[in-house]
N, CA, C and O atoms as a MOPAC input file, in Angstrom:
PM7 MOZYME 1SCF
protein

 N      2.77300 1   112.05000 1   195.49200 1
 C      2.18200 1   111.57500 1   196.76800 1
 C      2.72900 1   110.38200 1   197.26000 1
 O      3.39600 1   109.60300 1   196.57900 1
 N      2.39400 1   110.21300 1   198.66000 1
 C      3.27600 1   109.15500 1   199.37400 1
 C      2.52200 1   107.82400 1   199.08600 1
 O      1.35600 1   107.79600 1   198.69400 1
 N      3.24500 1   106.78500 1   199.30000 1
 C      2.38500 1   105.71700 1   199.15700 1
 C      1.27300 1   105.42700 1   199.80500 1
 O      0.36900 1   104.87500 1   199.17800 1
 N      1.10800 1   105.74300 1   201.21200 1
 C     -0.02600 1   105.71600 1   201.90800 1
 C     -1.11200 1   106.66000 1   201.66000 1
 O     -2.26700 1   106.44000 1   202.02500 1
 N     -0.77400 1   107.61800 1   201.09300 1
 C     -1.90600 1   108.86200 1   200.42600 1
 C     -2.30100 1   108.05300 1   198.96500 1
 O     -3.49500 1   107.85000 1   198.74700 1
 N     -1.56400 1   107.72200 1   198.24500 1
 C     -2.14400 1   107.50000 1   196.97500 1
 C     -3.07300 1   106.36100 1   196.60500 1
 O     -3.91500 1   106.51200 1   195.72100 1
 N     -2.97700 1   105.58300 1   197.06000 1
 C     -4.32800 1   104.55300 1   197.09000 1
 C     -5.52900 1   104.71000 1   197.58800 1
 O     -6.52700 1   104.29700 1   196.99700 1
 N     -5.57900 1   105.42800 1   198.92200 1
 C     -7.16800 1   106.15200 1   199.37300 1
 C     -7.30900 1   107.16100 1   198.54100 1
 O     -8.50800 1   107.43000 1   198.61100 1
 N     -6.84800 1   107.83100 1   197.85000 1
 C     -7.15500 1   108.92500 1   196.95000 1
 C     -7.64700 1   108.36100 1   195.64800 1
 O     -8.69200 1   108.73200 1   195.11400 1
 N     -6.70300 1   107.29300 1   195.08400 1
 C     -7.33600 1   106.53400 1   193.83100 1
 C     -8.44100 1   105.96600 1   193.88400 1
 O     -9.22600 1   105.87200 1   192.94000 1
 N     -8.64600 1   105.40900 1   195.32700 1
 C     -9.98500 1   104.55600 1   195.76000 1
 C    -11.03100 1   105.63200 1   195.83800 1
 O    -12.15400 1   105.24100 1   195.51800 1
 N    -10.92900 1   106.94000 1   196.20000 1
 C    -11.91100 1   107.75400 1   196.42300 1
 C    -12.26000 1   108.12600 1   195.27500 1
 O    -13.47300 1   108.23100 1   195.09500 1
 N    -11.48700 1   108.39200 1   194.32100 1
 C    -11.73800 1   109.10700 1   192.90900 1
 C    -12.61800 1   107.84300 1   192.07100 1
 O    -13.53600 1   107.89200 1   191.25200 1
 N    -11.90100 1   106.76400 1   192.66800 1
 C    -13.01200 1   105.49100 1   191.80500 1
 C    -14.34900 1   105.60800 1   192.14100 1
 O    -15.29100 1   105.82700 1   191.37900 1
 N    -14.36400 1   105.39700 1   193.70300 1
 C    -16.04900 1   105.44200 1   194.31800 1
 C    -16.58500 1   106.70700 1   193.38800 1
 O    -17.16800 1   106.50800 1   192.32200 1
 N    -16.39700 1   107.64900 1   193.76200 1
 C    -16.76500 1   109.03900 1   193.18200 1
 C    -17.23800 1   108.62200 1   191.61000 1
 O    -18.43600 1   108.62300 1   191.32800 1
 N    -16.37900 1   108.32300 1   190.77200 1
 C    -16.54800 1   108.09500 1   189.24800 1
 C    -17.78800 1   107.02200 1   189.26100 1
 O    -18.83900 1   107.13600 1   188.63000 1
 N    -17.47200 1   106.13700 1   189.98400 1
 C    -18.50400 1   104.76800 1   189.56600 1
 C    -19.76600 1   105.30100 1   190.07200 1
 O    -20.71900 1   105.27500 1   189.29500 1
 N    -19.93200 1   105.77400 1   191.22600 1
 C    -21.33400 1   106.34300 1   191.90600 1
 C    -21.82000 1   107.32000 1   190.78000 1
 O    -22.96700 1   107.15500 1   190.36300 1
 N    -20.87400 1   108.55100 1   190.13100 1
 C    -21.58700 1   109.25400 1   189.34600 1
 C    -22.23100 1   108.46000 1   188.11600 1
 O    -23.34600 1   108.67500 1   187.64000 1
 N    -21.26400 1   107.45800 1   187.67900 1
 C    -21.98100 1   106.84100 1   186.31400 1
 C    -23.24400 1   106.36900 1   186.62600 1
 O    -24.12700 1   106.46500 1   185.77400 1
 N    -23.49700 1   105.83200 1   187.79700 1
 C    -24.75100 1   105.00400 1   188.17500 1
 C    -25.80800 1   106.04200 1   188.77700 1
 O    -27.00800 1   105.80800 1   188.63300 1
 N    -25.44200 1   107.00500 1   189.34400 1
 C    -26.57500 1   108.16000 1   189.44100 1
 C    -26.94700 1   108.99400 1   188.07600 1
 O    -28.09100 1   109.23500 1   187.69200 1
 N    -25.83900 1   109.34500 1   187.48700 1
 C    -26.57700 1   109.90700 1   186.22400 1
 C    -27.26800 1   108.98400 1   185.33500 1
 O    -28.16800 1   109.40900 1   184.61100 1
 N    -26.84500 1   107.46200 1   185.32200 1
 C    -27.74200 1   106.78200 1   184.52100 1
 C    -29.20300 1   106.70300 1   185.00400 1
 O    -30.17400 1   106.77400 1   184.25100 1
 N    -29.25600 1   106.55000 1   186.34100 1
 C    -30.78200 1   106.79700 1   186.89300 1
 C    -31.31000 1   108.08200 1   186.38200 1
 O    -32.35700 1   108.16900 1   185.74100 1
 N    -30.58900 1   109.01600 1   186.67400 1
 C    -31.16200 1   110.49200 1   186.41800 1
 C    -31.67800 1   110.57600 1   184.97600 1
 O    -32.61500 1   111.31400 1   184.67500 1
 N    -30.93900 1   109.67800 1   183.96000 1
 C    -31.26500 1   109.77100 1   182.78000 1
 C    -32.48700 1   108.98800 1   182.25400 1
 O    -33.15700 1   109.34700 1   181.28600 1
 N    -32.71200 1   107.86000 1   183.00700 1
 C    -33.79700 1   107.15000 1   183.07900 1
 C    -35.13100 1   107.93900 1   183.49300 1
 O    -36.21700 1   107.98600 1   182.91400 1
 N    -34.72000 1   108.51300 1   184.62500 1
 C    -35.99700 1   109.24100 1   185.03700 1
 C    -36.21100 1   110.38800 1   184.29400 1
 O    -37.39300 1   110.70300 1   184.15700 1
 N    -35.15000 1   111.28800 1   183.64000 1
 C    -35.39600 1   112.20800 1   182.52500 1
 C    -36.34700 1   111.68000 1   181.49800 1
 O    -37.23000 1   112.36300 1   180.97900 1
 N    -36.10000 1   110.36200 1   181.22500 1
 C    -36.69900 1   109.84800 1   179.77100 1
 C    -38.13700 1   109.32600 1   180.41300 1
 O    -39.06600 1   109.30300 1   179.60600 1
 N    -38.40800 1   108.93700 1   181.66500 1
 C    -39.68400 1   108.37400 1   181.92000 1
 C    -40.67200 1   109.52400 1   182.47100 1
 O    -41.89200 1   109.45400 1   182.32300 1
 N    -40.14700 1   110.37800 1   182.99300 1
 C    -40.94300 1   111.38900 1   183.69700 1
 C    -40.62000 1   113.00400 1   182.77900 1
 O    -41.35300 1   113.93200 1   183.12100 1
 N    -39.88300 1   113.21200 1   182.00200 1
 C    -40.11100 1   114.38700 1   181.27200 1
 C    -39.79200 1   115.42200 1   182.02300 1
 O    -40.49200 1   116.42300 1   181.87200 1
 N    -38.65000 1   115.47800 1   183.04200 1
 C    -38.39200 1   116.40300 1   183.94300 1
 C    -37.93000 1   117.66500 1   183.09100 1
 O    -37.39900 1   117.57500 1   181.98400 1
 N    -38.25400 1   119.07200 1   183.88100 1
 C    -37.90600 1   120.04800 1   183.08300 1
 C    -36.27900 1   120.26100 1   183.25500 1
 O    -35.68000 1   119.50300 1   184.01700 1
 N    -35.55400 1   121.31200 1   182.53400 1
 C    -34.34000 1   121.48300 1   182.63700 1
 C    -33.73600 1   121.83100 1   184.05900 1
 O    -32.72400 1   121.28700 1   184.50000 1
 N    -34.43000 1   122.74800 1   184.69300 1
 C    -34.17500 1   123.54700 1   185.87600 1
 C    -33.82900 1   122.24700 1   186.79100 1
 O    -32.75800 1   122.01400 1   187.35200 1
 N    -34.98800 1   121.48000 1   186.79600 1
 C    -34.93800 1   120.12000 1   187.77900 1
 C    -33.77100 1   119.01400 1   187.50300 1
 O    -33.51900 1   118.20500 1   188.39600 1
 N    -33.12600 1   118.98100 1   186.38300 1
 C    -32.15100 1   118.12100 1   185.96400 1
 C    -30.98600 1   118.82800 1   186.51100 1
 O    -30.20600 1   118.17400 1   187.20300 1
 N    -30.76300 1   120.05800 1   186.29800 1
 C    -29.70000 1   120.77200 1   186.53500 1
 C    -29.56100 1   120.67000 1   188.04500 1
 O    -28.51800 1   120.32500 1   188.59900 1
 N    -30.62700 1   120.97800 1   188.63700 1
 C    -30.19900 1   120.80300 1   190.16400 1
 C    -29.90500 1   119.23400 1   190.96200 1
 O    -29.31700 1   119.01900 1   192.02200 1
 N    -30.46300 1   118.40900 1   190.14500 1
 C    -30.17400 1   116.99700 1   190.34000 1
 C    -28.61800 1   116.41200 1   190.04000 1
 O    -27.94100 1   115.60600 1   190.67700 1
 N    -28.35700 1   117.10900 1   188.88400 1
 C    -26.82300 1   117.08100 1   188.40300 1
 C    -25.98500 1   117.48500 1   189.61500 1
 O    -25.05500 1   116.81800 1   190.06900 1
 N    -26.42000 1   118.64800 1   190.08300 1
 C    -25.54100 1   119.50700 1   190.84200 1
 C    -25.52400 1   118.47700 1   192.43600 1
 O    -24.55100 1   118.34400 1   193.17800 1
 N    -26.81600 1   117.90300 1   192.60700 1
 C    -26.76100 1   117.09700 1   193.70400 1
 C    -26.11100 1   115.67400 1   193.68700 1
 O    -25.74100 1   115.10100 1   194.71200 1
 N    -26.02400 1   115.24300 1   192.63000 1
 C    -25.02800 1   114.04000 1   192.09000 1
 C    -23.77400 1   114.58200 1   192.46300 1
 O    -23.18800 1   113.90700 1   193.30900 1
 N    -23.13700 1   115.70100 1   192.04300 1
 C    -21.78300 1   116.18300 1   192.29300 1
 C    -21.61400 1   116.02600 1   193.59700 1
 O    -20.80300 1   115.18200 1   193.97800 1
 N    -22.25300 1   116.70900 1   194.42000 1
 C    -21.99900 1   116.71000 1   195.69200 1
 C    -22.09700 1   115.44400 1   196.24100 1
 O    -21.17400 1   115.12200 1   196.98900 1
 N    -22.80600 1   114.80800 1   196.09300 1
 C    -22.96100 1   113.47900 1   196.99400 1
 C    -21.83600 1   112.69700 1   196.62300 1
 O    -21.28100 1   112.07900 1   197.53100 1
 N    -21.30300 1   112.58200 1   195.24600 1
 C    -20.39900 1   111.60300 1   195.08500 1
 C    -19.20800 1   112.18100 1   195.52300 1
 O    -18.27800 1   111.40000 1   195.72000 1
 N    -19.01500 1   113.41200 1   195.72700 1
 C    -17.61100 1   114.10300 1   196.25400 1
 C    -17.75900 1   113.72800 1   197.85700 1
 O    -16.76300 1   113.33900 1   198.46700 1
 N    -18.92200 1   113.84800 1   198.45700 1
 C    -19.35300 1   113.49100 1   199.64900 1
 C    -18.58800 1   112.37900 1   199.97500 1
 O    -17.69100 1   112.37800 1   200.81800 1
 N    -19.05100 1   111.14400 1   199.10000 1
 C    -18.70900 1   109.67000 1   199.90500 1
 C    -17.16300 1   109.88500 1   198.95300 1
 O    -16.32000 1   109.18600 1   199.51500 1
 N    -16.80300 1   110.29800 1   198.25000 1
 C    -15.24100 1   110.07300 1   197.92400 1
 C    -14.18600 1   110.76900 1   199.05500 1
 O    -13.03700 1   110.42800 1   199.33400 1
 N    -14.89900 1   111.72100 1   199.52700 1
 C    -14.39400 1   112.59800 1   200.86400 1
 C    -14.43500 1   111.56200 1   201.80000 1
 O    -13.33100 1   111.39500 1   202.31600 1
 N    -15.28900 1   110.81500 1   202.20400 1
 C    -15.45900 1   109.84200 1   202.96700 1
 C    -14.57200 1   108.90700 1   202.96500 1
 O    -14.04600 1   108.55200 1   204.02000 1
 N    -14.24900 1   108.33200 1   201.73100 1
 C    -13.39500 1   107.29600 1   201.54000 1
 C    -11.76500 1   107.65100 1   201.54700 1
 O    -10.79300 1   106.97200 1   201.87400 1
 N    -11.87700 1   108.84300 1   201.10600 1
 C    -10.24600 1   109.38600 1   201.37900 1
 C     -9.85900 1   109.73400 1   202.80700 1
 O     -8.68700 1   109.62000 1   203.16600 1
 N    -11.02700 1   110.25200 1   203.81900 1
 C    -10.45700 1   110.31300 1   204.95300 1
 C    -10.48000 1   109.08800 1   205.99300 1
 O     -9.88300 1   109.11000 1   207.06900 1
 N    -11.23400 1   108.04600 1   205.53200 1
 C    -11.22300 1   106.60200 1   206.22100 1
 C     -9.95100 1   106.15400 1   205.71400 1
 O     -9.27300 1   105.54300 1   206.54000 1
 N     -9.47500 1   106.29500 1   204.61800 1
 C     -8.31200 1   105.41100 1   203.95300 1
 C     -6.77900 1   106.00400 1   204.87000 1
 O     -5.88800 1   105.34100 1   205.40200 1
 N     -6.99100 1   107.71100 1   204.74500 1
 C     -5.72800 1   108.33500 1   205.11500 1
 C     -5.62900 1   108.49400 1   206.64500 1
 O     -4.61900 1   108.21500 1   207.29100 1
 N     -6.67000 1   108.92500 1   207.10900 1
 C     -7.02800 1   109.02500 1   208.62400 1
 C     -6.04500 1   110.21900 1   209.62400 1
 O     -5.71500 1   110.13000 1   210.80600 1
 N     -5.83400 1   111.04100 1   208.86600 1
 C     -4.93400 1   112.04900 1   209.35600 1
 C     -5.54400 1   113.34100 1   208.41700 1
 O     -5.82900 1   113.11200 1   207.24200 1
 N     -5.75600 1   114.88300 1   209.05900 1
 C     -6.19700 1   115.69700 1   208.23800 1
 C     -7.17200 1   115.31100 1   207.38400 1
 O     -7.05700 1   115.64500 1   206.20400 1
 N     -8.29400 1   114.55200 1   207.80200 1
 C     -9.19900 1   114.23000 1   206.69400 1
 C     -9.83000 1   115.36500 1   205.97800 1
 O     -9.83000 1   115.37600 1   204.74700 1
 N    -10.36300 1   116.31300 1   206.66300 1
 C    -11.05600 1   117.24300 1   205.84900 1
 C    -10.02900 1   117.69200 1   204.49700 1
 O    -10.47400 1   117.92300 1   203.37300 1
 N     -8.76600 1   117.74900 1   204.82600 1
 C     -8.00700 1   118.41300 1   203.86900 1
 C     -8.22300 1   117.27600 1   202.61700 1
 O     -8.57100 1   117.59800 1   201.48100 1
 N     -8.00000 1   116.15300 1   202.97300 1
 C     -7.69800 1   114.94100 1   201.99200 1
 C     -9.58300 1   114.75300 1   201.14300 1
 O     -9.95700 1   114.31600 1   200.05500 1
 N    -10.13800 1   115.20500 1   202.05800 1
 C    -11.54800 1   114.96600 1   201.47300 1
 C    -11.75700 1   116.42100 1   200.28300 1
 O    -12.28500 1   116.30000 1   199.17700 1
 N    -11.37500 1   117.33000 1   200.67300 1
 C    -11.22000 1   118.64500 1   200.18500 1
 C    -10.48900 1   118.41800 1   198.43400 1
 O    -10.90400 1   118.76600 1   197.32900 1
 N     -9.30200 1   117.70900 1   198.86100 1
 C     -8.37000 1   117.38900 1   197.62500 1
 C     -9.18800 1   116.34500 1   196.82400 1
 O     -9.32500 1   116.39700 1   195.60100 1
 N     -9.70400 1   115.41800 1   197.60400 1
 C    -10.67900 1   114.33300 1   196.70500 1
 C    -11.58400 1   115.19100 1   195.61400 1
 O    -11.73900 1   115.07200 1   194.39900 1
 N    -12.05700 1   116.01500 1   196.50000 1
 C    -13.50400 1   116.55100 1   195.59700 1
 C    -12.96200 1   117.49900 1   194.57800 1
 O    -13.63700 1   117.75600 1   193.58200 1
 N    -11.80500 1   118.02600 1   194.76100 1
 C    -11.17000 1   118.95200 1   193.91200 1
 C    -10.57600 1   118.38400 1   192.60800 1
 O    -10.71400 1   118.85700 1   191.48000 1
 N     -9.72700 1   117.02600 1   193.05300 1
 C     -9.33400 1   116.23000 1   191.89300 1
 C    -10.41800 1   115.71600 1   190.97000 1
 O    -10.31300 1   115.64300 1   189.74600 1
 N    -11.50500 1   115.35800 1   191.71500 1
 C    -12.99000 1   114.73000 1   190.90500 1
 C    -13.46600 1   115.95500 1   189.99300 1
 O    -13.84800 1   115.69300 1   188.85200 1
 N    -13.46100 1   117.39200 1   190.47800 1
 C    -13.63100 1   118.21800 1   189.69300 1
 C    -12.74500 1   118.66100 1   188.59800 1
 O    -13.29800 1   119.18100 1   187.62900 1
 N    -11.35500 1   118.53100 1   188.59300 1
 C    -10.40300 1   118.80000 1   187.65400 1
 C    -10.48600 1   117.74800 1   186.55800 1
 O    -10.41100 1   118.08800 1   185.37700 1
 N    -10.66200 1   116.28100 1   186.97600 1
 C    -10.91500 1   115.55400 1   185.81500 1
 C    -11.87800 1   115.66200 1   185.12200 1
 O    -11.85700 1   115.51100 1   183.90100 1
 N    -13.15300 1   116.01900 1   185.98500 1
 C    -14.65900 1   116.15400 1   185.26300 1
 C    -14.15700 1   117.34400 1   184.11400 1
 O    -14.34700 1   117.21400 1   182.90500 1
 N    -13.47600 1   118.53300 1   184.75200 1
 C    -13.78700 1   119.61100 1   184.05500 1
 C    -12.59600 1   119.41600 1   182.52300 1
 O    -12.73600 1   119.95600 1   181.42600 1
 N    -11.57000 1   118.54700 1   182.93300 1
 C    -10.72000 1   118.10700 1   181.60100 1
 C    -11.17900 1   117.32300 1   180.72600 1
 O    -10.78100 1   117.29300 1   179.56100 1
 N    -11.93500 1   116.71400 1   181.13000 1
 C    -12.78600 1   115.54400 1   180.32000 1
 C    -13.76900 1   116.75200 1   179.21200 1
 O    -13.70800 1   116.91400 1   177.99300 1
 N    -14.44800 1   117.29300 1   180.04400 1
 C    -15.44600 1   118.20000 1   179.46500 1
 C    -14.88700 1   119.19200 1   178.63200 1
 O    -15.46000 1   119.68100 1   177.65900 1
 N    -13.91700 1   119.43800 1   178.97600 1
 C    -13.28100 1   120.74100 1   177.67900 1
 C    -12.56600 1   119.83300 1   176.92200 1
 O    -12.37900 1   120.29900 1   175.79800 1
 N    -12.04200 1   118.62800 1   177.07800 1
 C    -11.62600 1   117.92900 1   175.75200 1
 C    -12.57600 1   117.57100 1   174.97500 1
 O    -12.25300 1   117.54200 1   173.78800 1
 N    -13.65300 1   117.28200 1   175.21900 1
 C    -14.87800 1   116.58800 1   174.57100 1
 C    -15.65600 1   118.19400 1   173.69900 1
 O    -16.30000 1   118.22500 1   172.65100 1
 N    -15.38100 1   119.02300 1   174.35800 1
 C    -16.06300 1   120.46400 1   173.90200 1
 C    -15.12000 1   121.38500 1   173.38000 1
 O    -15.33000 1   122.56600 1   173.65700 1
 N    -13.97400 1   121.07400 1   172.58000 1
 C    -13.24100 1   122.04500 1   172.66900 1
 C    -13.50900 1   123.48200 1   171.83900 1
 O    -12.80900 1   124.48400 1   171.98500 1
 N    -14.44600 1   123.39800 1   171.10800 1
 C    -14.93700 1   124.64300 1   170.23200 1
 C    -15.69100 1   125.12500 1   171.04800 1
 O    -16.11400 1   126.20600 1   170.63900 1
 N    -16.17600 1   124.78200 1   172.27100 1
 C    -17.63100 1   125.66300 1   172.76700 1
 C    -16.66700 1   126.36100 1   173.79800 1
 O    -15.58700 1   125.98400 1   174.25400 1
 N    -17.52700 1   127.69000 1   174.05300 1
 C    -16.92500 1   128.46700 1   175.37700 1
 C    -17.21600 1   127.73000 1   176.56600 1
 O    -18.06500 1   126.83900 1   176.57800 1
 N    -16.33600 1   128.16800 1   177.88500 1
 C    -16.40600 1   127.62100 1   178.93700 1
 C    -17.35400 1   128.84000 1   179.64400 1
 O    -17.22300 1   130.06400 1   179.65000 1
 N    -18.54200 1   127.78400 1   180.33700 1
 C    -19.44300 1   128.45300 1   181.22300 1
 C    -18.70000 1   128.64900 1   182.77700 1
 O    -18.64800 1   127.84400 1   183.70800 1
 N    -18.18500 1   129.96000 1   182.67500 1
 C    -17.23900 1   129.86600 1   184.04600 1
 C    -18.23500 1   130.09500 1   185.67300 1
 O    -17.78200 1   129.83400 1   186.78700 1
 N    -19.24100 1   130.48200 1   185.46800 1
 C    -20.35700 1   130.54600 1   186.43100 1
 C    -20.83500 1   128.98200 1   187.07700 1
 O    -20.96300 1   128.59700 1   188.23900 1
 N    -21.00300 1   128.38300 1   185.92000 1
 C    -21.22300 1   126.57300 1   186.21800 1
 C    -19.95200 1   126.20100 1   186.78900 1
 O    -19.78600 1   125.87200 1   187.96400 1
 N    -18.92800 1   126.27900 1   185.76200 1
 C    -17.85800 1   125.57400 1   186.49500 1
 C    -17.31200 1   126.02200 1   187.79200 1
 O    -16.79200 1   125.20900 1   188.55500 1
 N    -17.39400 1   127.14600 1   188.04800 1
 C    -17.05000 1   127.67700 1   189.77300 1
 C    -18.18800 1   127.10900 1   190.60300 1
 O    -18.06100 1   126.88800 1   191.80800 1
 N    -19.09000 1   126.92300 1   190.05400 1
 C    -20.52200 1   126.34700 1   191.15700 1
 C    -19.90200 1   124.75200 1   191.17900 1
 O    -19.49500 1   124.27500 1   192.23900 1
 N    -19.87600 1   124.10400 1   190.10800 1
 C    -19.66400 1   122.63800 1   190.33200 1
 C    -18.31200 1   122.63300 1   191.18400 1
 O    -18.23800 1   121.79400 1   192.08100 1
 N    -17.25900 1   123.48200 1   190.98400 1
 C    -15.88800 1   123.30400 1   191.80700 1
 C    -16.48000 1   123.29100 1   193.39200 1
 O    -16.38600 1   122.34700 1   194.17600 1
 N    -17.09000 1   124.54800 1   193.63200 1
 C    -17.50400 1   124.66400 1   194.88100 1
 C    -18.31000 1   123.43700 1   195.39300 1
 O    -17.86500 1   122.84600 1   196.37600 1
 N    -19.39200 1   123.03000 1   194.84100 1
 C    -20.02600 1   121.76800 1   195.26700 1
 C    -19.32400 1   120.40700 1   195.32000 1
 O    -19.91800 1   119.48300 1   195.87600 1
 N    -18.04600 1   120.19300 1   194.76000 1
 C    -17.33000 1   119.46000 1   194.55200 1
 C    -16.45300 1   119.50600 1   195.77100 1
 O    -16.43600 1   118.49600 1   196.47500 1
 N    -15.65800 1   120.63300 1   196.14600 1
 C    -14.94600 1   121.07000 1   197.00700 1
 C    -15.63900 1   120.71000 1   198.56700 1
 O    -15.13200 1   119.98600 1   199.42400 1
 N    -16.72200 1   121.31800 1   198.63300 1
 C    -17.58100 1   121.23900 1   199.74000 1
 C    -18.17100 1   119.85800 1   200.18500 1
 O    -18.42200 1   119.55200 1   201.35000 1
 N    -18.34700 1   119.10500 1   199.13100 1
 C    -18.95700 1   117.68600 1   199.56300 1
 C    -17.56600 1   116.83400 1   200.02900 1
 O    -17.51000 1   116.03700 1   200.96600 1
 N    -16.53200 1   117.19500 1   199.18200 1
 C    -15.24500 1   116.38100 1   199.45400 1
 C    -15.00300 1   116.67700 1   201.03100 1
 O    -14.85000 1   115.76600 1   201.84400 1
 N    -14.98700 1   117.96800 1   201.35200 1
 C    -14.60100 1   118.47300 1   202.51700 1
 C    -15.41000 1   117.92000 1   203.59500 1
 O    -14.88800 1   117.55200 1   204.64700 1
 N    -16.77300 1   117.83900 1   203.35700 1
 C    -17.66800 1   117.41000 1   204.60200 1
 C    -17.39200 1   115.88000 1   204.59200 1
 O    -17.20600 1   115.37400 1   205.69900 1
 N    -17.34200 1   115.12200 1   203.56900 1
 C    -17.31900 1   114.04000 1   203.49900 1
 C    -15.98400 1   113.56300 1   204.45000 1
 O    -16.19600 1   112.68500 1   205.28600 1
 N    -14.63500 1   114.12300 1   204.33200 1
 C    -13.36000 1   114.07600 1   204.87600 1
 C    -13.86100 1   114.22100 1   206.54300 1
 O    -13.67800 1   113.31200 1   207.35200 1
 N    -14.43200 1   115.35200 1   206.84100 1
 C    -14.87300 1   115.55400 1   208.05300 1
 C    -15.92700 1   114.64400 1   208.77100 1
 O    -15.96300 1   114.59500 1   210.00100 1
 N    -16.60900 1   114.07100 1   208.14400 1
 C    -17.45300 1   113.24900 1   208.59400 1
 C    -16.97200 1   111.80100 1   208.91400 1
 O    -17.54300 1   111.05200 1   209.70800 1
 N    -15.72500 1   111.46300 1   208.11700 1
 C    -15.18000 1   109.96300 1   208.00600 1
 C    -14.84500 1   109.89200 1   209.49900 1
 O    -14.35900 1   108.86500 1   209.97300 1

């Protein structure tokens, strides 16, 4: 990546992961306090992925200022790839749920793209 692109992309990923950590901690607290059902938690986790990638796409688009939708998409996909790689490394013996992985990838890509377009 060029110098003018690397820094905004890294910032967008940092924003996404910090916000993910905060929102997932809030969700964990809500889960503990409200005893939410598994289906509700899954929907909220998907929403967190979308929201964090949307903000990451906004950050990337504002930082790069050209082809914003593309850089937002790339930000969302990079977020997913890191998330997927870490999950895979932590659960090497487990089978990969392809349907869930594709759903998360689509949400991350859509959130990042929308964020880039809105930037």
